[in-house]
Amino acid sequence: MALFTRRVARHAIVTGLIVLGTGYTGQSTVRADSKKAKPSIVLKATPVMAFSPARMVLTAELRGGDNDYQDFYCATVEWDWGDDTRSQTGADCEPYEAGKSEITRRFTIDHVFDTAGDYRVEFRLKQKNKIVAKASTDVKIRPGIRDPSEIR
């Protein structure tokens, strides 16, 4: 029995579990690592190609990870449009509480690109001045009838 207990304890340490009590019951384990799983970000533009002036709708979606991931809770949202303009929004939130505070998972915004070009749009989540997550996508704007670059 002592050999079995040592093997279980060794296995628990290797896999990041702590065995509570003196014997293995199968129900007395807890996670030793309390680090939260980080969501990933997917950024999409609709449409990805248009004629100027073009109104693009961009959506950043957080997928997977924990709903109370602290670095993403009440983060400032920054959009860098790739045309020398930026947008930034923040919110007043209640203090973070593990297991209770929920992150926002979807951010949607529109932007008008007045002139033709290839633009890299970046989405950033920030805590104070630190970027905690980012994603980017490319959009292509073709010259339209009213594009200033086409007027001579």
Coordinates of N, CA, C and O in Angstrom, one line a residue, residues 82-133:
G82 N -4.7 51.9 -39.2 CA -3.7 51.7 -40.3 C -3.7 52.9 -41.2 O -3.0 52.9 -42.2
D83 N -4.6 53.9 -41.0 CA -4.7 55.1 -41.8 C -4.3 56.3 -41.0 O -4.8 57.4 -41.3
D84 N -3.4 56.2 -40.1 CA -3.0 57.2 -39.2 C -4.0 57.7 -38.2 O -3.9 58.8 -37.7
T85 N -5.1 56.9 -38.0 CA -6.1 57.2 -37.0 C -6.2 56.1 -36.0 O -5.9 54.9 -36.3
R86 N -6.7 56.4 -34.8 CA -6.9 55.4 -33.7 C -8.2 55.7 -33.0 O -8.6 56.9 -33.0
S87 N -8.8 54.7 -32.4 CA -10.0 54.9 -31.6 C -9.7 54.1 -30.3 O -9.0 53.1 -30.3
Q88 N -10.1 54.7 -29.2 CA -9.9 54.0 -27.9 C -11.1 54.2 -27.0 O -11.7 55.3 -27.0
T89 N -11.5 53.1 -26.3 CA -12.7 53.2 -25.4 C -12.3 52.5 -24.1 O -11.5 51.5 -24.1
G90 N -12.8 53.0 -23.0 CA -12.6 52.3 -21.7 C -14.0 52.4 -21.0 O -14.9 53.0 -21.4
A91 N -14.0 51.7 -19.9 CA -15.2 51.6 -19.1 C -14.9 51.7 -17.6 O -13.8 51.3 -17.2
D92 N -15.9 52.2 -16.8 CA -15.7 52.1 -15.4 C -16.3 50.7 -15.0 O -17.5 50.4 -15.3
C93 N -15.6 50.0 -14.2 CA -16.0 48.6 -13.8 C -15.8 48.4 -12.3 O -15.1 49.1 -11.7
E94 N -16.6 47.5 -11.8 CA -16.4 47.1 -10.4 C -15.1 46.5 -10.3 O -14.5 45.9 -11.3
P95 N -14.5 46.5 -9.1 CA -13.2 45.8 -8.9 C -13.3 44.3 -9.3 O -14.4 43.7 -9.1
Y96 N -12.2 43.8 -9.8 CA -12.2 42.4 -10.2 C -12.4 41.4 -9.0 O -11.8 41.6 -8.0
E97 N -13.2 40.4 -9.2 CA -13.4 39.3 -8.3 C -13.3 38.0 -9.0 O -14.1 37.7 -9.9
A98 N -12.3 37.2 -8.6 CA -12.1 35.9 -9.2 C -13.4 35.1 -9.1 O -14.0 35.0 -8.1
G99 N -13.8 34.4 -10.2 CA -14.9 33.6 -10.3 C -16.2 34.3 -10.5 O -17.3 33.7 -10.7
K100 N -16.2 35.7 -10.3 CA -17.5 36.4 -10.5 C -17.4 37.4 -11.6 O -18.4 37.6 -12.3
S101 N -16.3 38.1 -11.8 CA -16.1 39.1 -12.8 C -16.0 38.4 -14.2 O -15.3 37.4 -14.3
E102 N -16.7 38.9 -15.1 CA -16.7 38.4 -16.5 C -16.1 39.3 -17.5 O -16.4 40.5 -17.5
I103 N -15.3 38.8 -18.4 CA -14.7 39.6 -19.5 C -15.7 39.8 -20.6 O -16.7 39.0 -20.8
T104 N -15.6 40.8 -21.3 CA -16.3 41.1 -22.5 C -15.7 40.2 -23.6 O -14.5 40.2 -23.8
R105 N -16.5 39.5 -24.4 CA -16.0 38.6 -25.4 C -16.1 39.1 -26.8 O -15.6 38.5 -27.7
R106 N -16.9 40.1 -27.0 CA -17.1 40.6 -28.4 C -17.1 42.1 -28.5 O -17.7 42.8 -27.7
F107 N -16.3 42.6 -29.5 CA -16.2 44.0 -29.7 C -16.4 44.3 -31.1 O -15.8 43.7 -32.0
T108 N -17.4 45.1 -31.4 CA -17.8 45.4 -32.8 C -17.7 47.0 -33.0 O -18.3 47.7 -32.2
I109 N -17.2 47.4 -34.1 CA -17.1 48.8 -34.4 C -17.0 49.0 -35.9 O -16.7 48.0 -36.7
D110 N -17.4 50.2 -36.4 CA -17.2 50.4 -37.9 C -16.3 51.6 -38.1 O -16.1 52.4 -37.2
H111 N -15.7 51.6 -39.2 CA -14.7 52.7 -39.6 C -14.8 53.0 -41.1 O -15.0 52.1 -41.8
V112 N -14.7 54.3 -41.4 CA -14.8 54.6 -42.8 C -13.4 54.9 -43.3 O -12.6 55.7 -42.7
F113 N -13.0 54.2 -44.4 CA -11.7 54.5 -45.1 C -12.0 55.3 -46.3 O -12.7 54.9 -47.2
D114 N -11.5 56.6 -46.3 CA -11.8 57.5 -47.3 C -11.0 57.3 -48.6 O -11.5 57.7 -49.7
T115 N -9.8 56.8 -48.5 CA -9.0 56.7 -49.7 C -8.5 55.3 -49.9 O -8.5 54.4 -49.0
A116 N -8.2 55.0 -51.1 CA -7.7 53.6 -51.5 C -6.4 53.3 -50.8 O -5.6 54.2 -50.5
G117 N -6.2 52.0 -50.6 CA -5.0 51.5 -50.0 C -5.2 50.2 -49.3 O -6.3 49.7 -49.2
D118 N -4.0 49.6 -48.9 CA -4.0 48.4 -48.2 C -3.7 48.8 -46.7 O -2.7 49.4 -46.4
Y119 N -4.6 48.4 -45.8 CA -4.5 48.8 -44.4 C -4.4 47.6 -43.5 O -5.1 46.6 -43.7
R120 N -3.6 47.7 -42.5 CA -3.5 46.7 -41.4 C -4.2 47.3 -40.2 O -3.8 48.3 -39.7
V121 N -5.3 46.7 -39.8 CA -6.1 47.1 -38.7 C -5.7 46.3 -37.5 O -5.6 45.1 -37.6
E122 N -5.4 47.0 -36.4 CA -4.9 46.3 -35.2 C -5.9 46.5 -34.0 O -6.4 47.7 -33.9
F123 N -6.2 45.5 -33.3 CA -7.1 45.5 -32.1 C -6.2 45.2 -30.9 O -5.4 44.3 -31.0
R124 N -6.3 46.1 -29.9 CA -5.5 45.9 -28.7 C -6.4 46.0 -27.4 O -7.2 46.8 -27.4
L125 N -6.1 45.1 -26.5 CA -6.6 45.2 -25.1 C -5.5 45.7 -24.3 O -4.4 45.1 -24.3
K126 N -5.8 46.7 -23.5 CA -4.7 47.3 -22.6 C -5.2 47.5 -21.2 O -6.3 47.7 -20.9
Q127 N -4.2 47.2 -20.3 CA -4.4 47.5 -18.9 C -3.4 48.7 -18.6 O -2.2 48.4 -18.7
K128 N -3.9 49.8 -18.3 CA -3.1 51.0 -18.1 C -2.4 51.3 -19.5 O -3.1 51.4 -20.5
N129 N -1.1 51.3 -19.5 CA -0.4 51.5 -20.8 C 0.2 50.2 -21.3 O 1.0 50.2 -22.3
K130 N -0.1 49.1 -20.7 CA 0.4 47.8 -21.1 C -0.6 47.0 -22.0 O -1.7 46.9 -21.7
I131 N -0.1 46.6 -23.2 CA -0.9 45.8 -24.1 C -0.9 44.4 -23.6 O 0.1 43.7 -23.4
V132 N -2.1 43.9 -23.3 CA -2.2 42.5 -22.7 C -2.7 41.5 -23.8 O -2.5 40.3 -23.6
A133 N -3.2 42.0 -24.9 CA -3.6 41.1 -26.0 C -3.7 42.0 -27.3 O -4.1 43.1 -27.2

